Amino acid sequence: MHIDEQREGDCLSLVLYKEQAAVGVCRLLLAPGRTRLEELFIHKDWRSRGYGSYLLKQALHATGGFGTSSLHTAPPPESEAAAALLKKFGFAPAGDIWLRRRAPDPSAVGLTHEFLASRLPAGGFFIDATCGNGNDTAFLCRLAGPSGKVLALDVQQQAVEATRARLEKEGFGAMARVVQADHARLAQFAQPASADCVVFNFGYLPGADHALFTTPASSLPALNAALDILKPGGILAACLYSGGPNGDGEKRAVEEFFAGLPLTKYTVLACRFANWAPTAPLPCFVLKK
């Protein structure tokens, strides 16, 4: 038994062979962000033997259906057996189609990016105060656009080099300034009331020595500096981590710092994952009035 994949334009066909004879076919229409199941057919002499399940499973594998994020649709099934097959692989009725959706669990960083993208206009001045491997820096560059500018800092040379390499690869090398410096020195690199956003990802550098991590001794002065650097209407975003080699001291200290900010000047959001472990990452936002 084997499957022959045939692609023509946006159409993908998977033909199932058994004993050198074609016994089934699955045809799919590929589109950005979704796949439509156009046809799933098994020859009548080979039905009720699991070949339909096998062919549909291989079709889902071929189109990313078992990844972290995918969307598949299908026309309404014509029989109870066809409906049972679709249900077996996660399809369900949704209006005039059947739908199968896989979406990743939200992450602290993902939620932070979504929040910032929904509130910050292009063309601003954005700061990544803990650039790490450049994930947040690249995001801020995309958000700022050609008319904006980005400043990135990290105390570790490895992080600075990784961020510069990533920005060059993504075409952002000319719009971002990356410097090696402790985030506690943030005020040396930006004027008061000049930035639209300052982002922090506390903890250790992924892929590096986990014995090196941020601490309240530098993080609290950095947060104070960031609040001064923010414009009215600007946003400070911080992801707090605990439970690893850095313990929970920094997380508790930053939470206490945020809780003490005056409501007349700031609104603070702490977006806790209520049914996750207490050590789950905690995305926080400070909105400057």
mmCIF file of C-alpha atoms in Angstrom:
data_model
loop_
_atom_site.group_PDB
_atom_site.id
_atom_site.type_symbol
_atom_site.label_atom_id
_atom_site.label_comp_id
_atom_site.label_asym_id
_atom_site.label_seq_id
_atom_site.Cartn_x
_atom_site.Cartn_y
_atom_site.Cartn_z
ATOM 1 C CA MET A 1 0.000 0.000 0.000
ATOM 2 C CA HIS A 2 1.278 3.445 -0.900
ATOM 3 C CA ILE A 3 0.071 6.963 -1.655
ATOM 4 C CA ASP A 4 0.934 8.973 -4.735
ATOM 5 C CA GLU A 5 0.739 12.762 -4.249
ATOM 6 C CA GLN A 6 -0.140 14.816 -7.311
ATOM 7 C CA ARG A 7 -0.259 18.609 -7.283
ATOM 8 C CA GLU A 8 -1.585 20.910 -9.973
ATOM 9 C CA GLY A 9 -1.777 24.594 -9.064
ATOM 10 C CA ASP A 10 -3.694 24.932 -5.796
ATOM 11 C CA CYS A 11 -5.069 21.388 -6.000
ATOM 12 C CA LEU A 12 -3.485 18.448 -4.183
ATOM 13 C CA SER A 13 -4.587 14.884 -4.883
ATOM 14 C CA LEU A 14 -3.577 11.871 -2.806
ATOM 15 C CA VAL A 15 -4.194 8.583 -4.602
ATOM 16 C CA LEU A 16 -4.159 5.432 -2.474
ATOM 17 C CA TYR A 17 -2.834 2.261 -4.134
ATOM 18 C CA LYS A 18 -3.386 -1.283 -2.898
ATOM 19 C CA GLU A 19 -1.978 -4.249 -4.760
ATOM 20 C CA GLN A 20 -0.998 -1.882 -7.609
ATOM 21 C CA ALA A 21 -4.581 -0.702 -8.050
ATOM 22 C CA ALA A 22 -5.917 2.727 -7.148
ATOM 23 C CA VAL A 23 -8.503 2.155 -4.413
ATOM 24 C CA GLY A 24 -9.091 5.690 -3.158
ATOM 25 C CA VAL A 25 -8.474 9.351 -3.740
ATOM 26 C CA CYS A 26 -8.526 12.471 -1.600
ATOM 27 C CA ARG A 27 -8.594 15.845 -3.354
ATOM 28 C CA LEU A 28 -7.855 19.081 -1.522
ATOM 29 C CA LEU A 29 -7.900 22.748 -2.452
ATOM 30 C CA LEU A 30 -5.059 24.716 -0.881
ATOM 31 C CA ALA A 31 -5.478 28.368 0.072
ATOM 32 C CA PRO A 32 -3.551 30.713 2.372
ATOM 33 C CA GLY A 33 -4.360 29.775 5.959
ATOM 34 C CA ARG A 34 -6.816 26.989 5.122
ATOM 35 C CA THR A 35 -7.361 23.748 3.223
ATOM 36 C CA ARG A 36 -10.646 22.562 1.742
ATOM 37 C CA LEU A 37 -11.376 18.859 1.476
ATOM 38 C CA GLU A 38 -13.014 18.620 -1.943
ATOM 39 C CA GLU A 39 -13.421 14.853 -2.223
ATOM 40 C CA LEU A 40 -12.662 11.689 -0.289
ATOM 41 C CA PHE A 41 -13.494 8.495 -2.173
ATOM 42 C CA ILE A 42 -12.773 4.819 -1.474
ATOM 43 C CA HIS A 43 -13.730 2.174 -4.035
ATOM 44 C CA LYS A 44 -16.743 0.169 -2.869
ATOM 45 C CA ASP A 45 -14.758 -3.078 -2.799
ATOM 46 C CA TRP A 46 -12.340 -1.600 -0.244
ATOM 47 C CA ARG A 47 -14.698 0.229 2.096
ATOM 48 C CA SER A 48 -15.166 -0.544 5.814
ATOM 49 C CA ARG A 49 -11.528 -1.670 6.090
ATOM 50 C CA GLY A 50 -9.991 1.527 7.510
ATOM 51 C CA TYR A 51 -8.669 2.852 4.215
ATOM 52 C CA GLY A 52 -10.777 6.011 4.415
ATOM 53 C CA SER A 53 -9.332 6.799 7.826
ATOM 54 C CA TYR A 54 -5.827 6.096 6.617
ATOM 55 C CA LEU A 55 -6.210 8.294 3.538
ATOM 56 C CA LEU A 56 -7.769 11.214 5.444
ATOM 57 C CA LYS A 57 -5.070 11.005 8.097
ATOM 58 C CA GLN A 58 -2.358 11.177 5.442
ATOM 59 C CA ALA A 59 -4.140 14.112 3.782
ATOM 60 C CA LEU A 60 -4.159 15.997 7.078
ATOM 61 C CA HIS A 61 -0.481 15.225 7.606
ATOM 62 C CA ALA A 62 0.325 16.502 4.103
ATOM 63 C CA THR A 63 -1.466 19.815 4.733
ATOM 64 C CA GLY A 64 -0.291 20.621 8.265
ATOM 65 C CA GLY A 65 -3.369 19.287 9.999
ATOM 66 C CA PHE A 66 -1.427 17.939 12.962
ATOM 67 C CA GLY A 67 0.685 21.043 13.516
ATOM 68 C CA THR A 68 0.024 23.655 16.157
ATOM 69 C CA SER A 69 -2.204 25.731 13.896
ATOM 70 C CA SER A 70 -4.358 24.701 10.938
ATOM 71 C CA LEU A 71 -7.803 25.144 9.417
ATOM 72 C CA HIS A 72 -9.563 22.556 7.266
ATOM 73 C CA THR A 73 -13.056 22.675 5.820
ATOM 74 C CA ALA A 74 -15.218 20.059 4.110
ATOM 75 C CA PRO A 75 -18.628 19.985 2.412
ATOM 76 C CA PRO A 76 -21.443 18.408 4.436
ATOM 77 C CA PRO A 77 -21.075 14.593 4.412
ATOM 78 C CA GLU A 78 -23.489 12.633 2.233
ATOM 79 C CA SER A 79 -23.852 9.648 4.569
ATOM 80 C CA GLU A 80 -23.660 8.691 8.217
ATOM 81 C CA ALA A 81 -20.446 6.800 7.541
ATOM 82 C CA ALA A 82 -18.860 9.883 5.969
ATOM 83 C CA ALA A 83 -20.011 12.022 8.896
ATOM 84 C CA ALA A 84 -18.527 9.549 11.364
ATOM 85 C CA LEU A 85 -15.209 9.649 9.503
ATOM 86 C CA LEU A 86 -15.058 13.442 9.584
ATOM 87 C CA LYS A 87 -15.977 13.504 13.279
ATOM 88 C CA LYS A 88 -13.252 10.956 14.006
ATOM 89 C CA PHE A 89 -10.669 13.482 12.798
ATOM 90 C CA GLY A 90 -12.132 16.514 14.518
ATOM 91 C CA PHE A 91 -14.476 17.977 11.905
ATOM 92 C CA ALA A 92 -17.763 19.430 13.128
ATOM 93 C CA PRO A 93 -20.751 21.164 11.490
ATOM 94 C CA ALA A 94 -20.371 24.949 11.162
ATOM 95 C CA GLY A 95 -23.214 26.400 9.120
ATOM 96 C CA ASP A 96 -23.131 25.094 5.571
ATOM 97 C CA ILE A 97 -19.676 23.494 5.935
ATOM 98 C CA TRP A 98 -17.823 21.175 8.287
ATOM 99 C CA LEU A 99 -14.830 22.683 10.061
ATOM 100 C CA ARG A 100 -11.649 21.380 11.682
ATOM 101 C CA ARG A 101 -9.518 23.970 13.472
ATOM 102 C CA ARG A 102 -6.322 23.591 15.460
ATOM 103 C CA ALA A 103 -5.026 26.663 17.270
ATOM 104 C CA PRO A 104 -2.031 26.907 19.607
ATOM 105 C CA ASP A 105 -2.515 27.794 23.250
ATOM 106 C CA PRO A 106 -1.891 31.493 23.811
ATOM 107 C CA SER A 107 1.537 32.405 25.145
ATOM 108 C CA ALA A 108 2.658 35.336 27.261
ATOM 109 C CA VAL A 109 4.761 36.713 24.408
ATOM 110 C CA GLY A 110 2.019 36.095 21.845
ATOM 111 C CA LEU A 111 -0.572 37.909 23.945
ATOM 112 C CA THR A 112 1.873 40.772 24.462
ATOM 113 C CA HIS A 113 2.421 41.127 20.733
ATOM 114 C CA GLU A 114 -1.309 41.007 19.984
ATOM 115 C CA PHE A 115 -2.044 43.668 22.608
ATOM 116 C CA LEU A 116 0.678 45.997 21.376
ATOM 117 C CA ALA A 117 -0.254 45.532 17.722
ATOM 118 C CA SER A 118 -3.858 46.463 18.520
ATOM 119 C CA ARG A 119 -2.930 49.723 20.264
ATOM 120 C CA LEU A 120 0.286 51.099 18.781
ATOM 121 C CA PRO A 121 0.353 52.962 15.454
ATOM 122 C CA ALA A 122 3.093 52.567 12.866
ATOM 123 C CA GLY A 123 5.844 55.148 12.743
ATOM 124 C CA GLY A 124 6.576 55.238 16.464
ATOM 125 C CA PHE A 125 9.695 54.882 18.576
ATOM 126 C CA PHE A 126 9.769 51.470 20.244
ATOM 127 C CA ILE A 127 12.314 50.051 22.712
ATOM 128 C CA ASP A 128 13.189 46.426 23.418
ATOM 129 C CA ALA A 129 14.986 46.693 26.742
ATOM 130 C CA THR A 130 15.888 42.962 26.918
ATOM 131 C CA CYS A 131 16.382 41.931 23.312
ATOM 132 C CA GLY A 132 17.557 38.347 23.896
ATOM 133 C CA ASN A 133 17.526 36.534 20.560
ATOM 134 C CA GLY A 134 15.679 39.350 18.797
ATOM 135 C CA ASN A 135 12.113 38.021 18.756
ATOM 136 C CA ASP A 136 10.555 41.124 20.337
ATOM 137 C CA THR A 137 12.927 43.433 18.454
ATOM 138 C CA ALA A 138 11.899 42.018 15.067
ATOM 139 C CA PHE A 139 8.241 42.296 16.075
ATOM 140 C CA LEU A 140 8.712 45.943 17.046
ATOM 141 C CA CYS A 141 10.445 46.645 13.721
ATOM 142 C CA ARG A 142 7.506 45.195 11.812
ATOM 143 C CA LEU A 143 5.138 47.223 13.968
ATOM 144 C CA ALA A 144 7.099 50.467 13.622
ATOM 145 C CA GLY A 145 7.304 50.235 9.850
ATOM 146 C CA PRO A 146 9.689 52.136 7.556
ATOM 147 C CA SER A 147 8.918 55.494 9.195
ATOM 148 C CA GLY A 148 9.523 54.275 12.757
ATOM 149 C CA LYS A 149 12.619 53.458 14.760
ATOM 150 C CA VAL A 150 13.595 50.801 17.281
ATOM 151 C CA LEU A 151 16.198 50.668 20.050
ATOM 152 C CA ALA A 152 17.274 47.308 21.484
ATOM 153 C CA LEU A 153 19.458 46.603 24.526
ATOM 154 C CA ASP A 154 20.899 43.539 26.182
ATOM 155 C CA VAL A 155 23.708 43.077 28.679
ATOM 156 C CA GLN A 156 24.994 39.901 26.979
ATOM 157 C CA GLN A 157 27.123 40.130 23.834
ATOM 158 C CA GLN A 158 25.673 36.835 22.605
ATOM 159 C CA ALA A 159 22.187 38.377 22.660
ATOM 160 C CA VAL A 160 23.329 41.529 20.861
ATOM 161 C CA GLU A 161 24.991 39.499 18.100
ATOM 162 C CA ALA A 162 21.964 37.199 17.742
ATOM 163 C CA THR A 163 19.583 40.156 17.525
ATOM 164 C CA ARG A 164 21.704 41.975 14.950
ATOM 165 C CA ALA A 165 21.937 38.831 12.826
ATOM 166 C CA ARG A 166 18.181 38.297 12.955
ATOM 167 C CA LEU A 167 17.414 41.896 12.045
ATOM 168 C CA GLU A 168 19.822 41.781 9.104
ATOM 169 C CA LYS A 169 18.221 38.548 7.890
ATOM 170 C CA GLU A 170 14.738 40.080 8.080
ATOM 171 C CA GLY A 171 15.778 43.347 6.452
ATOM 172 C CA PHE A 172 15.531 45.547 9.562
ATOM 173 C CA GLY A 173 19.233 46.233 10.072
ATOM 174 C CA ALA A 174 18.994 49.895 9.023
ATOM 175 C CA MET A 175 16.028 50.860 11.203
ATOM 176 C CA ALA A 176 17.084 49.403 14.561
ATOM 177 C CA ARG A 177 19.925 50.361 16.890
ATOM 178 C CA VAL A 178 21.196 47.448 18.981
ATOM 179 C CA VAL A 179 23.530 48.180 21.896
ATOM 180 C CA GLN A 180 25.164 46.090 24.576
ATOM 181 C CA ALA A 181 24.089 47.598 27.879
ATOM 182 C CA ASP A 182 22.326 46.696 31.109
ATOM 183 C CA HIS A 183 18.659 47.697 30.928
ATOM 184 C CA ALA A 184 19.204 49.628 34.152
ATOM 185 C CA ARG A 185 21.101 52.134 31.947
ATOM 186 C CA LEU A 186 18.088 52.661 29.698
ATOM 187 C CA ALA A 187 17.853 56.380 30.491
ATOM 188 C CA GLN A 188 21.248 56.905 28.840
ATOM 189 C CA PHE A 189 19.875 55.900 25.445
ATOM 190 C CA ALA A 190 16.483 57.635 25.215
ATOM 191 C CA GLN A 191 15.076 60.992 26.206
ATOM 192 C CA PRO A 192 12.195 61.440 28.676
ATOM 193 C CA ALA A 193 8.726 61.211 27.116
ATOM 194 C CA SER A 194 10.178 60.054 23.767
ATOM 195 C CA ALA A 195 9.066 56.422 23.375
ATOM 196 C CA ASP A 196 5.703 54.980 22.413
ATOM 197 C CA CYS A 197 6.484 51.574 23.865
ATOM 198 C CA VAL A 198 9.093 49.806 26.012
ATOM 199 C CA VAL A 199 9.151 46.005 26.140
ATOM 200 C CA PHE A 200 10.802 43.764 28.743
ATOM 201 C CA ASN A 201 11.179 39.982 28.765
ATOM 202 C CA PHE A 202 12.739 39.205 32.116
ATOM 203 C CA GLY A 203 14.559 35.995 33.023
ATOM 204 C CA TYR A 204 17.447 34.291 31.232
ATOM 205 C CA LEU A 205 18.567 34.183 27.609
ATOM 206 C CA PRO A 206 17.191 31.069 25.845
ATOM 207 C CA GLY A 207 20.028 28.955 24.513
ATOM 208 C CA ALA A 208 22.623 30.566 26.802
ATOM 209 C CA ASP A 209 23.855 30.108 30.373
ATOM 210 C CA HIS A 210 20.742 29.922 32.559
ATOM 211 C CA ALA A 211 22.800 30.965 35.565
ATOM 212 C CA LEU A 212 22.746 34.477 34.084
ATOM 213 C CA PHE A 213 19.345 36.100 34.565
ATOM 214 C CA THR A 214 17.756 39.428 35.349
ATOM 215 C CA THR A 215 17.263 40.483 38.974
ATOM 216 C CA PRO A 216 15.325 43.222 40.787
ATOM 217 C CA ALA A 217 18.601 45.095 41.362
ATOM 218 C CA SER A 218 18.658 46.089 37.692
ATOM 219 C CA SER A 219 15.074 45.441 36.597
ATOM 220 C CA LEU A 220 13.378 47.858 39.005
ATOM 221 C CA PRO A 221 15.609 50.817 38.016
ATOM 222 C CA ALA A 222 15.002 49.862 34.375
ATOM 223 C CA LEU A 223 11.242 49.924 34.867
ATOM 224 C CA ASN A 224 11.444 53.325 36.554
ATOM 225 C CA ALA A 225 13.527 54.637 33.657
ATOM 226 C CA ALA A 226 11.125 53.190 31.119
ATOM 227 C CA LEU A 227 8.156 54.941 32.695
ATOM 228 C CA ASP A 228 9.980 58.269 32.441
ATOM 229 C CA ILE A 229 10.905 57.560 28.813
ATOM 230 C CA LEU A 230 7.336 56.712 27.808
ATOM 231 C CA LYS A 231 5.173 59.375 26.218
ATOM 232 C CA PRO A 232 1.709 59.986 27.673
ATOM 233 C CA GLY A 233 -0.400 57.273 26.063
ATOM 234 C CA GLY A 234 2.631 54.986 25.778
ATOM 235 C CA ILE A 235 2.744 51.352 26.882
ATOM 236 C CA LEU A 236 5.237 49.417 28.970
ATOM 237 C CA ALA A 237 4.970 45.651 28.423
ATOM 238 C CA ALA A 238 6.737 43.119 30.642
ATOM 239 C CA CYS A 239 6.663 39.305 30.705
ATOM 240 C CA LEU A 240 7.551 37.933 34.128
ATOM 241 C CA TYR A 241 8.936 34.445 34.654
ATOM 242 C CA SER A 242 9.449 32.264 37.711
ATOM 243 C CA GLY A 243 9.970 28.661 38.667
ATOM 244 C CA GLY A 244 13.298 28.301 36.878
ATOM 245 C CA PRO A 245 16.831 29.035 38.044
ATOM 246 C CA ASN A 246 15.867 32.641 38.793
ATOM 247 C CA GLY A 247 13.211 31.614 41.326
ATOM 248 C CA ASP A 248 10.300 33.974 41.902
ATOM 249 C CA GLY A 249 12.015 36.912 43.618
ATOM 250 C CA GLU A 250 12.041 39.152 40.567
ATOM 251 C CA LYS A 251 8.458 38.324 39.663
ATOM 252 C CA ARG A 252 7.227 39.203 43.152
ATOM 253 C CA ALA A 253 9.286 42.410 43.236
ATOM 254 C CA VAL A 254 7.990 43.600 39.862
ATOM 255 C CA GLU A 255 4.391 42.765 40.770
ATOM 256 C CA GLU A 256 4.774 44.803 43.954
ATOM 257 C CA PHE A 257 6.302 47.658 41.945
ATOM 258 C CA PHE A 258 3.376 47.641 39.509
ATOM 259 C CA ALA A 259 0.807 47.467 42.303
ATOM 260 C CA GLY A 260 2.319 50.597 43.851
ATOM 261 C CA LEU A 261 2.053 52.791 40.754
ATOM 262 C CA PRO A 262 -0.402 55.673 41.241
ATOM 263 C CA LEU A 263 -3.716 55.270 39.428
ATOM 264 C CA THR A 264 -3.691 58.967 38.574
ATOM 265 C CA LYS A 265 -0.700 58.353 36.272
ATOM 266 C CA TYR A 266 -0.918 54.720 35.180
ATOM 267 C CA THR A 267 -3.275 51.845 34.518
ATOM 268 C CA VAL A 268 -1.690 48.431 35.141
ATOM 269 C CA LEU A 269 -2.903 45.118 33.717
ATOM 270 C CA ALA A 270 -1.605 41.720 34.881
ATOM 271 C CA CYS A 271 -2.917 38.995 32.551
ATOM 272 C CA ARG A 272 -2.705 35.855 34.669
ATOM 273 C CA PHE A 273 -3.426 32.382 33.241
ATOM 274 C CA ALA A 274 -5.943 31.413 35.919
ATOM 275 C CA ASN A 275 -5.926 27.631 35.330
ATOM 276 C CA TRP A 276 -2.186 27.278 34.625
ATOM 277 C CA ALA A 277 0.516 26.629 37.200
ATOM 278 C CA PRO A 278 1.475 29.557 39.462
ATOM 279 C CA THR A 279 4.861 29.592 37.702
ATOM 280 C CA ALA A 280 3.280 30.305 34.301
ATOM 281 C CA PRO A 281 4.637 33.410 32.529
ATOM 282 C CA LEU A 282 2.794 36.577 33.487
ATOM 283 C CA PRO A 283 2.314 39.272 30.814
ATOM 284 C CA CYS A 284 1.839 42.751 32.283
ATOM 285 C CA PHE A 285 1.044 46.120 30.727
ATOM 286 C CA VAL A 286 1.425 49.636 32.120
ATOM 287 C CA LEU A 287 -0.548 52.291 30.270
ATOM 288 C CA LYS A 288 0.793 55.777 30.912
ATOM 289 C CA LYS A 289 -1.825 58.508 31.184
#
